[in-house]
PDB file of C-alpha atoms in Angstrom:
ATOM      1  CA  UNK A   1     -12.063  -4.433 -15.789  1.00  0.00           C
ATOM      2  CA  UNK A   2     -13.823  -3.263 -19.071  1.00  0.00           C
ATOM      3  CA  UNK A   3     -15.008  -0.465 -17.667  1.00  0.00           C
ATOM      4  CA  UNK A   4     -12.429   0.706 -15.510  1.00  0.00           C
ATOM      5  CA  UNK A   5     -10.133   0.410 -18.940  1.00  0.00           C
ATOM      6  CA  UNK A   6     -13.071   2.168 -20.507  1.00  0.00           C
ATOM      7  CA  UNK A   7     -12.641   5.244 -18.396  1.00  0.00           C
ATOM      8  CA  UNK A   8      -8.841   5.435 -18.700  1.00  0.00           C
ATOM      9  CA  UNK A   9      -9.036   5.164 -22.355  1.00  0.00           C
ATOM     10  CA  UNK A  10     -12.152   6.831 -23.821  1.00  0.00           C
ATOM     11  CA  UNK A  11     -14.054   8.998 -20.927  1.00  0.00           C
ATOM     12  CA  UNK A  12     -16.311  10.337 -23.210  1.00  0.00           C
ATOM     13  CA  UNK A  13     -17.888   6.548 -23.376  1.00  0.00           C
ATOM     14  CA  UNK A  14     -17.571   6.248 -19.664  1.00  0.00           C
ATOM     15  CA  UNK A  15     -20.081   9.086 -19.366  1.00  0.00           C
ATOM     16  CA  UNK A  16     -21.782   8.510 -21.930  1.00  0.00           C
ATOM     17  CA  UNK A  17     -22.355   4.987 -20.228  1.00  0.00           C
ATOM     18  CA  UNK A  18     -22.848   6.343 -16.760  1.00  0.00           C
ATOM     19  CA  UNK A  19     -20.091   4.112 -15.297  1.00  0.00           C
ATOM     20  CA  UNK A  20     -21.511   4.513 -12.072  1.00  0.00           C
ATOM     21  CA  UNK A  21     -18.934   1.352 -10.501  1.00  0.00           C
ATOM     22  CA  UNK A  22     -16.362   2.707 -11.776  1.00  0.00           C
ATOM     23  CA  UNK A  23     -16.556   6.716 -11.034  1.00  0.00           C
ATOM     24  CA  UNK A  24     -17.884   5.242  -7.219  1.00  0.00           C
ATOM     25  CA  UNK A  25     -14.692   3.039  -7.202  1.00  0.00           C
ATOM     26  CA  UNK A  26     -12.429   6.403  -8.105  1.00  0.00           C
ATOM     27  CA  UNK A  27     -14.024   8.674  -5.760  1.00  0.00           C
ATOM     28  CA  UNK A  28     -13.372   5.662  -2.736  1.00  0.00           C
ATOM     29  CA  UNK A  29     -10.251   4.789  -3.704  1.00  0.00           C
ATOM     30  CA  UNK A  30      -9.082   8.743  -3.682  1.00  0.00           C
ATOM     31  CA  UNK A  31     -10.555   9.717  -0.348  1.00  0.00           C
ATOM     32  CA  UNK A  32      -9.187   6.109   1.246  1.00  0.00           C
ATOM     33  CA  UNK A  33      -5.508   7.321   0.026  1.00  0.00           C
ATOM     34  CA  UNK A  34      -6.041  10.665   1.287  1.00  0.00           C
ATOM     35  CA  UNK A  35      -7.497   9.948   4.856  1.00  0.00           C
ATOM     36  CA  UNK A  36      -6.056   6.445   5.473  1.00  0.00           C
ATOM     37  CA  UNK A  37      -2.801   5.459   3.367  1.00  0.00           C
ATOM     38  CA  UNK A  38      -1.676   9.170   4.265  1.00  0.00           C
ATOM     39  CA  UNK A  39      -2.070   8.402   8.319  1.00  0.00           C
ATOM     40  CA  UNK A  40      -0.535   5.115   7.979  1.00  0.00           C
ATOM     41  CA  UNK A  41       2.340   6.057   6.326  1.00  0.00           C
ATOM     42  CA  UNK A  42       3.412   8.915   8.109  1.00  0.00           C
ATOM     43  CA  UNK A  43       2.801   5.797  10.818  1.00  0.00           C
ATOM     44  CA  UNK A  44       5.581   4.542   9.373  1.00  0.00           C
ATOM     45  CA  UNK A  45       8.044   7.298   8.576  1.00  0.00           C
ATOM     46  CA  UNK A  46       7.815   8.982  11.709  1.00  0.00           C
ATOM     47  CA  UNK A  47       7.846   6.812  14.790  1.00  0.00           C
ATOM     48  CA  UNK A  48       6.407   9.731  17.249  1.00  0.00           C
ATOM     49  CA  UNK A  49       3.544  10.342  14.567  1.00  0.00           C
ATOM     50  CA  UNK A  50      -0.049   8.091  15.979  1.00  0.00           C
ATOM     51  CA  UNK A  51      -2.809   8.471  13.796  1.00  0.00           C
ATOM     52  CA  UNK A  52      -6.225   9.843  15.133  1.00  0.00           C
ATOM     53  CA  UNK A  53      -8.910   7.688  14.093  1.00  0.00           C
ATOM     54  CA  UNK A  54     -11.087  10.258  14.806  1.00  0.00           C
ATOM     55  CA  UNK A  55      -9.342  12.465  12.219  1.00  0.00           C
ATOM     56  CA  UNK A  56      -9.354   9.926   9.644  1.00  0.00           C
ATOM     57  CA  UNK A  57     -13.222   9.649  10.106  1.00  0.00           C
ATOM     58  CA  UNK A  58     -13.796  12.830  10.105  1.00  0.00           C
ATOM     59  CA  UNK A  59     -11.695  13.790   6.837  1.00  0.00           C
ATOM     60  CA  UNK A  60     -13.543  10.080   5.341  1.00  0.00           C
ATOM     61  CA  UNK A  61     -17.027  12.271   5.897  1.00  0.00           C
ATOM     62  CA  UNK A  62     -15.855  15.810   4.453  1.00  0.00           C
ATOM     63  CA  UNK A  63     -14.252  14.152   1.405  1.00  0.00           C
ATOM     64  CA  UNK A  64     -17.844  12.381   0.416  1.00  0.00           C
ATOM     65  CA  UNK A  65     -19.449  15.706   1.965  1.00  0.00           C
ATOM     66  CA  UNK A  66     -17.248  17.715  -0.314  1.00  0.00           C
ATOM     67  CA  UNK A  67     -17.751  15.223  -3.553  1.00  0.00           C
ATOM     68  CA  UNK A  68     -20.965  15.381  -3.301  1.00  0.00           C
ATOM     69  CA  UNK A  69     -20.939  19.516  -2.870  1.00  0.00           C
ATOM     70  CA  UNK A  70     -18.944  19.575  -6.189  1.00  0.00           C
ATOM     71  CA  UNK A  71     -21.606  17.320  -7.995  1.00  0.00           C
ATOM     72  CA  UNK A  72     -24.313  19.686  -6.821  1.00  0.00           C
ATOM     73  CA  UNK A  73     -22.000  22.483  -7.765  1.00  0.00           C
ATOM     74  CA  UNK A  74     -21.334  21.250 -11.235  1.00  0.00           C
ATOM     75  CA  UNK A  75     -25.051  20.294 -11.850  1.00  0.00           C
ATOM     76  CA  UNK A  76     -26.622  23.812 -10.796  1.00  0.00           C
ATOM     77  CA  UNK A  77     -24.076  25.963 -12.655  1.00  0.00           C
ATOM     78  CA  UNK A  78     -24.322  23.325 -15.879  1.00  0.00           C
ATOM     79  CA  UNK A  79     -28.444  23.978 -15.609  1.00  0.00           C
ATOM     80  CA  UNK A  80     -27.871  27.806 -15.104  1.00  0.00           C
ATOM     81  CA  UNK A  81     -26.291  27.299 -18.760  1.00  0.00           C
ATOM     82  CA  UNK A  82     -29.297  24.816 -20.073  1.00  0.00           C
ATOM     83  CA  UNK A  83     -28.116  21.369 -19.112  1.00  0.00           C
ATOM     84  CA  UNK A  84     -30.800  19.125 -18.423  1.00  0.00           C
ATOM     85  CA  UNK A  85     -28.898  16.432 -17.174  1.00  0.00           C
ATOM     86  CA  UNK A  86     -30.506  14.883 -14.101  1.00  0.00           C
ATOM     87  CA  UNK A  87     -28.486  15.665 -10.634  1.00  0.00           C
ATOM     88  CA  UNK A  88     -27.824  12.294 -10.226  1.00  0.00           C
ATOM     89  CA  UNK A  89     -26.099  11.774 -12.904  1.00  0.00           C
ATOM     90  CA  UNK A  90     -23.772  14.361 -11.766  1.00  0.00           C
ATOM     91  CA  UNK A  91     -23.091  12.446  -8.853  1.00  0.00           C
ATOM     92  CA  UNK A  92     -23.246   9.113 -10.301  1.00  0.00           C
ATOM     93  CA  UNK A  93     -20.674  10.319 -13.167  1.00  0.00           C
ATOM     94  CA  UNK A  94     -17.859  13.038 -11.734  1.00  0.00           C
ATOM     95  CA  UNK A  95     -16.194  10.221 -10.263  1.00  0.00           C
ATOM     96  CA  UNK A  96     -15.116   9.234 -13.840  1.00  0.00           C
ATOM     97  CA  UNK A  97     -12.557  12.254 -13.607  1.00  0.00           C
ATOM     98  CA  UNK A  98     -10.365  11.390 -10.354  1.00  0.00           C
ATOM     99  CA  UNK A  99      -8.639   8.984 -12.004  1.00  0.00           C
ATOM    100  CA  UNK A 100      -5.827  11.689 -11.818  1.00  0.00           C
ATOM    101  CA  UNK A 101      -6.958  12.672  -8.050  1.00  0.00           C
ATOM    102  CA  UNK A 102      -5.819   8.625  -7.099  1.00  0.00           C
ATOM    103  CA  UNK A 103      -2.693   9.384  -9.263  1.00  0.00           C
ATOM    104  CA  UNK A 104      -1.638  12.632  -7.213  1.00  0.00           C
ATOM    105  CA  UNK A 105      -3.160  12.015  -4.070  1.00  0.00           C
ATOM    106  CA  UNK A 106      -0.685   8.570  -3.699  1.00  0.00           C
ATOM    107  CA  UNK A 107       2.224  10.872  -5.083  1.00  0.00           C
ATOM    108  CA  UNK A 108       1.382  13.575  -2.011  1.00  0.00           C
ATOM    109  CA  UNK A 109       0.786  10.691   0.578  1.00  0.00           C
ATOM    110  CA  UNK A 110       4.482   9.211  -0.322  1.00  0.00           C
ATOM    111  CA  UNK A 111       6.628  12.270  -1.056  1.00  0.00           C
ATOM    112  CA  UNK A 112       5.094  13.708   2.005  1.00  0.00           C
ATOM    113  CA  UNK A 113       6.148  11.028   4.375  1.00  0.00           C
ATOM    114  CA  UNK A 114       9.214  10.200   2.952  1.00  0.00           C
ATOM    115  CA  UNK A 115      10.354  13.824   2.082  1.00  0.00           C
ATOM    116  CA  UNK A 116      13.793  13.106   2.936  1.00  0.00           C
ATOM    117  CA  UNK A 117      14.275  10.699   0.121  1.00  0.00           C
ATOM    118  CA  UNK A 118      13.265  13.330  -2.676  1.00  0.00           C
ATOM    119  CA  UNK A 119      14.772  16.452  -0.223  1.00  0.00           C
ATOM    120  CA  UNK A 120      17.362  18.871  -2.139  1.00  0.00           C
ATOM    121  CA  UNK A 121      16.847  16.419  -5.202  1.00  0.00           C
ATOM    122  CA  UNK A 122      16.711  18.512  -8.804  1.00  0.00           C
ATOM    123  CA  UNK A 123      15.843  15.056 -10.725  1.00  0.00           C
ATOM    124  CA  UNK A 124      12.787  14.457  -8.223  1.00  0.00           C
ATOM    125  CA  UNK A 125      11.617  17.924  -8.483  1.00  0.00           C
ATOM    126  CA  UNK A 126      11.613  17.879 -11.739  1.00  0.00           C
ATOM    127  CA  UNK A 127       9.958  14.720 -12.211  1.00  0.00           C
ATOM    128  CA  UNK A 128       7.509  15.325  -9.745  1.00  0.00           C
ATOM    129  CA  UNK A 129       7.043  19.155 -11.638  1.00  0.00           C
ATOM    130  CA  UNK A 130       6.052  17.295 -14.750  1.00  0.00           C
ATOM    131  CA  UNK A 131       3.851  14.657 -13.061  1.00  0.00           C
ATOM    132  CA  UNK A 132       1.655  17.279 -11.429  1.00  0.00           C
ATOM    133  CA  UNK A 133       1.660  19.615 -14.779  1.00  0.00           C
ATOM    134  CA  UNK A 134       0.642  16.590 -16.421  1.00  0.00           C
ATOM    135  CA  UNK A 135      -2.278  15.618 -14.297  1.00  0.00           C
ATOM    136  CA  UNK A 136      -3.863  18.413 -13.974  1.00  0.00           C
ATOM    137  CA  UNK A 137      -3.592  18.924 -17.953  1.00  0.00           C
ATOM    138  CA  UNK A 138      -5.532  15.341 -17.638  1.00  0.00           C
ATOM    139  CA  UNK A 139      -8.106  16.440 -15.144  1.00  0.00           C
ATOM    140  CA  UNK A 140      -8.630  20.222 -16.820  1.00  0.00           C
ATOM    141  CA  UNK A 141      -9.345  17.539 -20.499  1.00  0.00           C
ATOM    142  CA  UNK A 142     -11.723  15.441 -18.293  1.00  0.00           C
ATOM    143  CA  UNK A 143     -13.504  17.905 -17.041  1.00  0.00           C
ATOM    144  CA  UNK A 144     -14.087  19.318 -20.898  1.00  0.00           C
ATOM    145  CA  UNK A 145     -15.311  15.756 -21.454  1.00  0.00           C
ATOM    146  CA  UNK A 146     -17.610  15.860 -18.588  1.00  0.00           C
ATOM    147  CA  UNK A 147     -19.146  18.951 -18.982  1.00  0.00           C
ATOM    148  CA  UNK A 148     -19.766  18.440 -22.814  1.00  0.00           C
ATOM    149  CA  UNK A 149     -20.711  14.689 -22.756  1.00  0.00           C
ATOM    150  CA  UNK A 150     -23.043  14.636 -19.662  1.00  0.00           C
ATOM    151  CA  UNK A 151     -23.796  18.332 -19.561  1.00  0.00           C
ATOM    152  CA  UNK A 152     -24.493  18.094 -22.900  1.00  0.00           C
ATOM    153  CA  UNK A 153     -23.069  21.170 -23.378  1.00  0.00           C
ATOM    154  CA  UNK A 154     -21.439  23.300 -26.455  1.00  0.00           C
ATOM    155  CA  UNK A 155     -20.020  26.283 -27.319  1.00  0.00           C
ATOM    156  CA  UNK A 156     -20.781  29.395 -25.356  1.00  0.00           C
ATOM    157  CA  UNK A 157     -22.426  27.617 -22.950  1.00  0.00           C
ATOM    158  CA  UNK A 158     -19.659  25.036 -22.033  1.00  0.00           C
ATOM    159  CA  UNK A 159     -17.245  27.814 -22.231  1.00  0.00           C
ATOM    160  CA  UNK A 160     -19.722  30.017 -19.600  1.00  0.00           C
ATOM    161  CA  UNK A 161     -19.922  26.796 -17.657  1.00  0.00           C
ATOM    162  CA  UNK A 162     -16.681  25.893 -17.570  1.00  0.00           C
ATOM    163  CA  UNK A 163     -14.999  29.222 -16.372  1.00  0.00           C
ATOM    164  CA  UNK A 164     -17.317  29.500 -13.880  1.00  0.00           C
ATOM    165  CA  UNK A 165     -17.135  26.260 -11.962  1.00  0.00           C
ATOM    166  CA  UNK A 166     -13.265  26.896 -12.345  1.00  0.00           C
ATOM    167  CA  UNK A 167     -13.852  29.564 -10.131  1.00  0.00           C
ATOM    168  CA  UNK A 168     -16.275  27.362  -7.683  1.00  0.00           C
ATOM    169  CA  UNK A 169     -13.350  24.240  -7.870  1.00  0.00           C
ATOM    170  CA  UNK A 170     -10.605  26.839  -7.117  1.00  0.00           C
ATOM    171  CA  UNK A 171     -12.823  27.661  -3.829  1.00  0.00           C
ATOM    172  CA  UNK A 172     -13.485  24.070  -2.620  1.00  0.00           C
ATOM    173  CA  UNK A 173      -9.875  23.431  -3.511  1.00  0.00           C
ATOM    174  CA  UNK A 174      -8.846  26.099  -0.826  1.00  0.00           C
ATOM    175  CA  UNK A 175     -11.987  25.015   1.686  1.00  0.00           C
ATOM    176  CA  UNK A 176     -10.478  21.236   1.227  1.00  0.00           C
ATOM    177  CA  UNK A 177      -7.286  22.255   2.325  1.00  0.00           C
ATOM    178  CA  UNK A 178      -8.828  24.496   5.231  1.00  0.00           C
ATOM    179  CA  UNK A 179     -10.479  21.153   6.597  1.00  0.00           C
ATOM    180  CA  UNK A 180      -7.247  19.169   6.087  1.00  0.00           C
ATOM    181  CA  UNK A 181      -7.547  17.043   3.097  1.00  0.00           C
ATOM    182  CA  UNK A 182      -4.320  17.285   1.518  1.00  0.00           C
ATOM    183  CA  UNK A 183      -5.047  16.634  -2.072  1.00  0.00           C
ATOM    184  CA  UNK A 184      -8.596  17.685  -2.575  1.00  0.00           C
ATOM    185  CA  UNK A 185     -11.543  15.647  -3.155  1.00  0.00           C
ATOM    186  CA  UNK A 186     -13.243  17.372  -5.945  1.00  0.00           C
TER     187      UNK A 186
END
């Protein structure tokens, strides 16, 4: 519990620490709400709807497939810049940051099921506008944190690193979509 408060409250310590348990338990929990909880509760919502098992397998294996992309992503760009960070600390560590993935994959999985609840609603939309401004606000400062604590990047260099991967996340966020994960894995 220490170090799952640990990574809510100071990240930079988290990676600092390598929280491996932790960024492994994020990274699960966020592809289990996005291939299973979402399946199940359209299940629910929608009596006509059966979930494909083989669907839910197959999205399981291209969410690891596609966190594991972004960790060797993240760790070739950060050495093109002069980290010297070890790759699998990359992969051991990223996970840290999807605390808000669990938040907003959970609020797509519910509001997506049970659309009709929040449908034509102006206090939903807007609460739901500020929740997703505010989590990706979160995740853009984790990533910061990430790339300057286990990077070891500063400066230039994290700003060169940063901006580029942008542009690589912005790609596997579309190619996440493409191969039906709803709220991407990355």
């Amino acid at each position: 519990m220490k170090n799952f408060l640990e990574a809510l409250n100071r990240p930079a310590d988290a990676y600092r620490r390598q929280s491996r348990a932790v960024a492994w338990l994020f990274v699960a929990a966020t592809i289990i709400i996005v291939t299973v909880l979402d399946p199940i509760l359209h299940q629910f919502s929608n009596p006509g709807y059966h979930a494909d098992l083989f669907h839910i397998f197959r999205t399981a294996l291209w969410g690891i497939a596609g966190y594991l992309l972004i960790s060797c992503i993240l760790w070739l760009i950060c050495k093109c810049f002069g980290s010297k960070t070890a790759l699998s600390v990359y992969i051991n560590t990223w996970g840290i940051s999807f605390f808000p993935n669990i938040i907003c994959s959970f609020i797509v999985a519910v509001t997506e099921a049970y659309f009709y609840v929040f449908w034509n609603s102006l206090l939903w939309s807007m609460v739901f506008s500020i929740v997703f401004v505010g989590i990706l606000i979160w995740k853009i400062i984790l990533y910061i944190i990430f790339l300057k604590e286990t990077a070891a990047l500063q400066g230039g260099k994290l700003a060169g690193a940063f901006l580029v991967n942008a542009v690589m996340i912005a790609f596997l966020t579309a190619f996440n979509g493409y191969i039906g994960l709803k709220t991407p894995i990355i």
